[in-house]
Amino acid sequence: MIIHHPILGPRDAQEFVYLGDASLIDRPDGMTAGVEAFHDYAYNRDNPAGEHRELWYHEQGDRSWLVVTRNTVTHEISRVELARDVARSRGRSK
Amino acid sequence: MTQSHRVAGGQIDRSQSLRFTFDGLPYQGHPGDTLASALLANGVRLMGRSFKYHRPRGPLSAGSEEPNALVELRTGGRQEPNTRATVAELYDGLEANSQNRWPGLRFDALAINDRLSTFFAAGFYYKTFMWPKSFWEKLYEPIIRRAAGLGSVSREEDPDAYDKGFLHCDLLVIGAGPAGLMAALTAGRAGKRVILADEDFRMGGRLNAETHAVGGVAGADWANVAVAELGAMPNVRLMARTTVVGAFDHGIYSAVERVSDHLPMPLSGKPRQVLWRIYSTRAILCGGATERPIAFENNDRPGIMLAGALRAYANRWGVKAGDRAAIFTNNDDGLRTAIDLQAKGVDVMAVIDSREGGELLPGIRHLRGAEVIDSTGRLGLTSITVRQANGRNETIAVDALGVSGGWNPNVNIHSHHRSRPVWDASIAAFVPGADGPPGLLVAGAAAGVMATHAALRTGRDAAIAALGLAGATPDLPEAEDAPVRIMPLWHVAHGRGRAWIDQQNDVTVKDIKLAAQENFTSVEHMKRYTTLGMATDQGKTGNVIGLAIMAELTGRSIPETGTTIYRPPYTPVAMGTLAGRSRGKEFKPCRLTPSHHWAAEQGATFVEVGNWLRTQWVPKAGETEWRQSVDREVLATRRSVGICDVTTLGKIDIQGTDAGAFLDRVYANTFSTLAVGKCRYGLMLREDGIVFDDGTTARMGPHEYVMTTTTANAVTVFRHLEFCRQCLWPDMDVQLISTTEAWAQFSVAGPNARKLLEKVVDQDISDAAFPYMGAGNITVGGLRARLFRISFSGELAYEIAVPTRYGDALLREMLARGAEFEPIVYGTEALGVMRIEKGHVAGGELNGQSTALNMGLGKMVSKKKDSIGMVLSQREGLNDPSGYRLVGVRPVDPTAKLVAGSHFLEKGAAPVLANDGGWLTSKVFSPHVGCDIALGYLKGGDAKIGNRMRAVNLLSGLDTEVEIVSPHFVDPEGERLRG
Amino acid sequence: MAELQAMTALGAHDPARVVCGPLTITERIDVALASVATRRGKDLTKAAKAAGVPLAEPGCHLRGMPYCTFWTAPEMWFVEAPFDSHERIAEILKSDLGDAASITEQTDAWVILDLAADDLSPLLERLCNVDFAGQPVGHATRTMIDHLGCYLIKQGPGAARVYGPRSSAQSLLHALEAAAASVW
């Protein structure tokens, strides 16, 4: 597969490490959320046949974490974003 | 032996002769020959025995689709089984042997299988060898494996090298027949970067095998001119002997280039083959078409070939496969063979044309509405039986029969993304469907466009469409543009004998019938049940016939019946090609430590730790057994001082105004409160509360920390930190970079560690000036260096780091200047012994299943702050008081042995799962304690210190009485560390 | 105490120079290297300009005197300078860039191999997935060579610099030599 890195352009997926569902960005706050919320965060994932937002790490490149929107059936990649930007847009900061 | 079957013409170089042997007999051929064409030229048509019935077989085809003529090429380590003689390029000195026969090809004892064929029908072994069950592995399977099969692999190591490589282009053209050449010319003339790949050693595709004119010259000559023009373009890369074997996502194609297979052996330093990864968002498949036979009784004898192959041998290689030939066809293409063979001086006895009516060929006996129903000839064709339109049978003596059942477009590459080909009744074949790999177009015969002119046109148009070329459209040369006229005929309905569909797997029409009868009617089931379409040719000639017959038997149409899934590779790929350079000692690159050269001089033993080569122990003269060296290293360190290269530990530089806060989040314990100039042991959890990694982290400045990780997790910890930094807390001011390779770091441990270091460092490192867990920048003879007062061994210990290039010198300097303390260098074994003696966790305990509580480090998990894994580490199930706890273990009898992995059992308890108390995670012989010691996870272990239990290992037959003790065998109070 | 003697990444006193047919591989030990990463909220561009550190665009290497840089990650660069004058490059940059950047010495983390031949494309296509011929001079990218994470800087059609992990210097050199023998 080819991932169109937002900064570096097309890069072979071989350079990346796959993590999984981009919902891992939405980590609950450990001081306020309880075991249930963390259980959900750590273990529960959707497994769609179709569009999936997922985390890829450019380990053999610039070490950017990316959010890749990929169709799990066709492998078509419709969107690639820097995970840092996605995290900020979802209200994450420090 | 003379080349008795060589006729005029062909693209071979008759000025040179090449000598070769087949089954030990010498023959001659010419440059341009394949092994098959050269053997046929010598009158040899028996080239193999079939897979199951050991039937005598000759080549069916003249290309990579060949199911029969499989040979073992070369000898020794280069011996390659299942090589298709039809594509093996002849070279001087070639040695080939037939396979799957004993004692010889002409007399094969296992041909008895053919007489027993009733027992060997599809699925026979599923039914026959069911009972008794125990016989399968020991008796039935070995016998079947010996009796059935293909070639044998060499037991010697493959001496050749294989490369991998990466290519980029604007357009990849797959196949260099008329369509491919025209596509490449169109794109190449427009200045685009083009790769033209063809599996053959001679580009031109079918143009080389036909007598058609293209642009007023012979097709092969037109191809030569086109190839020359392309070869002169700097933007075009011609890759002959290169098979595109697969289409992958987003315009990635893999191709195998056979760099040296046409040579006796690769030239010095050159690879045998290269596996290319080709990046091209646009590609055109011009892979041509493959002819298919028609099944009739005994249609597998040597001498019976595809009609197009007979024609190719005659036209391209100047070889007549027989003196008296017949053609059996259901389409016009078969008629061409008859005409071409006659032009080459072959007696064409008859053309058996299954179609009724229509024009007759002039000057050739053309039987319309007739069928071939049987053949004779034990080791090669001697006659065929023809059923004429009037129902009368006639026997015709021939030694060659060309069969044409129509042509199947080579849709494989287009179907690698599961695109289903669609049925085109006008050519009675499957053509590429609509949903192929994005960016891949199809042209020429691969698209079902069979005429030469149409191939040229679709090739050109595909290049224009693929690249959006607006400019001038190249003119096309004149060429034949005949329509396809075919009346499908899949098998001849006659008799009770066997009619072959898949010659490689010995699958007959009967087997398809049996599959239908037993309800294996889906094509995928039919494939698995009958083995149709498996093995090296993947059913290139047989699949469509098989499914057409299945359609007939089940009353479905052919498109309803459908095709099996096409998967890469298109043709077989050697394992060595897939491995490339990554084999043996070069499987992965090697990482050398700064002390490697010194250790190698000492004759040290090395151990692979990931890619690192670490010193395992450093034997002294007279030490013959590893334990002698390791025990000495441990005792010497604990007695005086030992030095160990710990460069391999991951080192990560963490800077920024939020660095401390960041560390608080990623470590279970707190780092923001750590004073500058101090270091602390850190425990890193996964989000599920399990321990991920551990190490010490030092604060070198207000906003600057140096983290160490375990050697094993250096990469994954760094990845995790980047995840935390970018995805979880994107606004933290934290910057990360690995410095593992930048610093040579040595542990200096033992009562005399400080005294030794005082001889090399420039600063005061007295206990007062540099206390336990101190860290800081120092200098060594003016050279910038770092010092950390940390201990893994339990002794007074430091880790000293210098820029890597000085690591070797620092080690030598420490050994020389500290000579009075008799320092030793210890390896990973002694390191392991001392950490177990001290009760530090490592690989066996950091097993990805254990919590801080399990390790006796539960109190380290701070609940006053949020950190990764903090919340889930509090789950009830992970906090069971009777859960696993780290304990020390020693045998009650000091001479008794312990084995890591042994399980704890109470005395008298049966060794069953219900009684399992835990296991020994790490075990060593402790020279300090004087017996085997171990660490282990024991259920409720902290309440069992002092108890006696058993350590049981059923695999090694050990059942040892042990005492459960504190995991700290050495200096439990930690006085030495602080000394 | 006596001055410690440096050892090259290839285990010798002097840098290696290896000739494989038309290819010359030259080990460089005269380059000091440090990473420079923007501290959040700080104006590194300004500080770098004042300090004479040219900050390269993503995917690029930028030449200057005494500093050259190439981009390695978002808001992170590697800065090269002559070793003789800048052995303590991290300290020098820290004093020049102040709190605008996090700076880490990288000199000894890498082996530097300069490659020279008439055309390096045939060699590099056997080693990594970079479209060397299709990239402009000054292109700088991370890439995998023989499983090793390297930086590749294009200095011309026949000139390139490879930064490879120092501990694997021998493996990297071997891979280059083997590829050269394959190609030429």
PDB file of C-alpha atoms in Angstrom, chain B residues 35-110:
ATOM      1  CA  LEU B  35      15.396 -26.827 -23.372  1.00  0.00           C
ATOM      2  CA  ALA B  36      12.068 -28.056 -24.770  1.00  0.00           C
ATOM      3  CA  SER B  37      12.684 -26.756 -28.288  1.00  0.00           C
ATOM      4  CA  ALA B  38      16.174 -28.223 -28.297  1.00  0.00           C
ATOM      5  CA  LEU B  39      14.948 -31.622 -27.092  1.00  0.00           C
ATOM      6  CA  LEU B  40      12.172 -31.627 -29.670  1.00  0.00           C
ATOM      7  CA  ALA B  41      14.741 -30.667 -32.316  1.00  0.00           C
ATOM      8  CA  ASN B  42      16.620 -33.791 -31.281  1.00  0.00           C
ATOM      9  CA  GLY B  43      13.489 -35.894 -31.623  1.00  0.00           C
ATOM     10  CA  VAL B  44      13.022 -36.199 -27.854  1.00  0.00           C
ATOM     11  CA  ARG B  45       9.447 -35.626 -26.824  1.00  0.00           C
ATOM     12  CA  LEU B  46       9.190 -37.772 -23.672  1.00  0.00           C
ATOM     13  CA  MET B  47      10.257 -35.322 -20.957  1.00  0.00           C
ATOM     14  CA  GLY B  48       8.456 -36.340 -17.790  1.00  0.00           C
ATOM     15  CA  ARG B  49       6.115 -38.546 -15.880  1.00  0.00           C
ATOM     16  CA  SER B  50       2.820 -37.376 -14.540  1.00  0.00           C
ATOM     17  CA  PHE B  51       2.163 -36.531 -10.913  1.00  0.00           C
ATOM     18  CA  LYS B  52      -0.111 -39.360  -9.892  1.00  0.00           C
ATOM     19  CA  TYR B  53      -0.316 -42.009 -12.588  1.00  0.00           C
ATOM     20  CA  HIS B  54       3.274 -41.686 -13.802  1.00  0.00           C
ATOM     21  CA  ARG B  55       2.001 -41.379 -17.367  1.00  0.00           C
ATOM     22  CA  PRO B  56       4.673 -40.570 -19.963  1.00  0.00           C
ATOM     23  CA  ARG B  57       4.469 -36.895 -20.855  1.00  0.00           C
ATOM     24  CA  GLY B  58       5.954 -34.432 -23.288  1.00  0.00           C
ATOM     25  CA  PRO B  59       5.529 -30.687 -23.532  1.00  0.00           C
ATOM     26  CA  LEU B  60       1.990 -29.448 -24.007  1.00  0.00           C
ATOM     27  CA  SER B  61       2.949 -25.841 -24.576  1.00  0.00           C
ATOM     28  CA  ALA B  62       5.794 -23.601 -25.619  1.00  0.00           C
ATOM     29  CA  GLY B  63       5.551 -21.205 -22.698  1.00  0.00           C
ATOM     30  CA  SER B  64       5.247 -20.598 -18.979  1.00  0.00           C
ATOM     31  CA  GLU B  65       1.871 -22.328 -18.780  1.00  0.00           C
ATOM     32  CA  GLU B  66       3.557 -25.712 -19.212  1.00  0.00           C
ATOM     33  CA  PRO B  67       2.103 -28.469 -17.002  1.00  0.00           C
ATOM     34  CA  ASN B  68       4.119 -31.496 -18.156  1.00  0.00           C
ATOM     35  CA  ALA B  69       7.682 -30.915 -19.230  1.00  0.00           C
ATOM     36  CA  LEU B  70       9.045 -30.281 -15.748  1.00  0.00           C
ATOM     37  CA  VAL B  71      12.678 -31.157 -15.175  1.00  0.00           C
ATOM     38  CA  GLU B  72      15.363 -30.866 -12.570  1.00  0.00           C
ATOM     39  CA  LEU B  73      17.763 -28.320 -13.948  1.00  0.00           C
ATOM     40  CA  ARG B  74      21.403 -28.192 -12.894  1.00  0.00           C
ATOM     41  CA  THR B  75      22.989 -30.278 -10.160  1.00  0.00           C
ATOM     42  CA  GLY B  76      24.338 -29.897  -6.631  1.00  0.00           C
ATOM     43  CA  GLY B  77      23.308 -26.815  -4.733  1.00  0.00           C
ATOM     44  CA  ARG B  78      21.963 -25.239  -7.892  1.00  0.00           C
ATOM     45  CA  GLN B  79      19.621 -28.118  -8.691  1.00  0.00           C
ATOM     46  CA  GLU B  80      16.191 -26.681  -9.298  1.00  0.00           C
ATOM     47  CA  PRO B  81      13.180 -28.984  -9.442  1.00  0.00           C
ATOM     48  CA  ASN B  82      10.039 -28.433 -11.521  1.00  0.00           C
ATOM     49  CA  THR B  83      11.732 -26.190 -14.045  1.00  0.00           C
ATOM     50  CA  ARG B  84       9.570 -25.819 -17.122  1.00  0.00           C
ATOM     51  CA  ALA B  85      11.646 -27.043 -20.046  1.00  0.00           C
ATOM     52  CA  THR B  86       9.529 -24.791 -22.259  1.00  0.00           C
ATOM     53  CA  VAL B  87      10.978 -21.629 -20.743  1.00  0.00           C
ATOM     54  CA  ALA B  88      14.424 -22.841 -19.626  1.00  0.00           C
ATOM     55  CA  GLU B  89      16.835 -20.998 -21.899  1.00  0.00           C
ATOM     56  CA  LEU B  90      19.476 -23.267 -23.338  1.00  0.00           C
ATOM     57  CA  TYR B  91      23.101 -22.626 -22.456  1.00  0.00           C
ATOM     58  CA  ASP B  92      26.247 -24.537 -23.194  1.00  0.00           C
ATOM     59  CA  GLY B  93      26.727 -27.295 -20.650  1.00  0.00           C
ATOM     60  CA  LEU B  94      23.136 -27.354 -19.406  1.00  0.00           C
ATOM     61  CA  GLU B  95      22.324 -30.489 -17.425  1.00  0.00           C
ATOM     62  CA  ALA B  96      18.721 -31.523 -16.976  1.00  0.00           C
ATOM     63  CA  ASN B  97      17.131 -34.622 -15.573  1.00  0.00           C
ATOM     64  CA  SER B  98      13.617 -35.916 -15.671  1.00  0.00           C
ATOM     65  CA  GLN B  99      11.814 -36.279 -12.371  1.00  0.00           C
ATOM     66  CA  ASN B 100       9.198 -38.359 -10.600  1.00  0.00           C
ATOM     67  CA  ARG B 101      10.291 -41.632 -12.195  1.00  0.00           C
ATOM     68  CA  TRP B 102      12.190 -44.731 -11.126  1.00  0.00           C
ATOM     69  CA  PRO B 103      14.396 -46.255 -12.326  1.00  0.00           C
ATOM     70  CA  GLY B 104      14.142 -44.266 -15.556  1.00  0.00           C
ATOM     71  CA  LEU B 105      11.953 -42.117 -17.707  1.00  0.00           C
ATOM     72  CA  ARG B 106      11.229 -44.746 -20.342  1.00  0.00           C
ATOM     73  CA  PHE B 107      10.641 -47.500 -17.797  1.00  0.00           C
ATOM     74  CA  ASP B 108       9.069 -46.207 -14.606  1.00  0.00           C
ATOM     75  CA  ALA B 109       8.078 -48.837 -12.048  1.00  0.00           C
ATOM     76  CA  LEU B 110       5.404 -46.634 -10.558  1.00  0.00           C
TER      77      LEU B 110
END
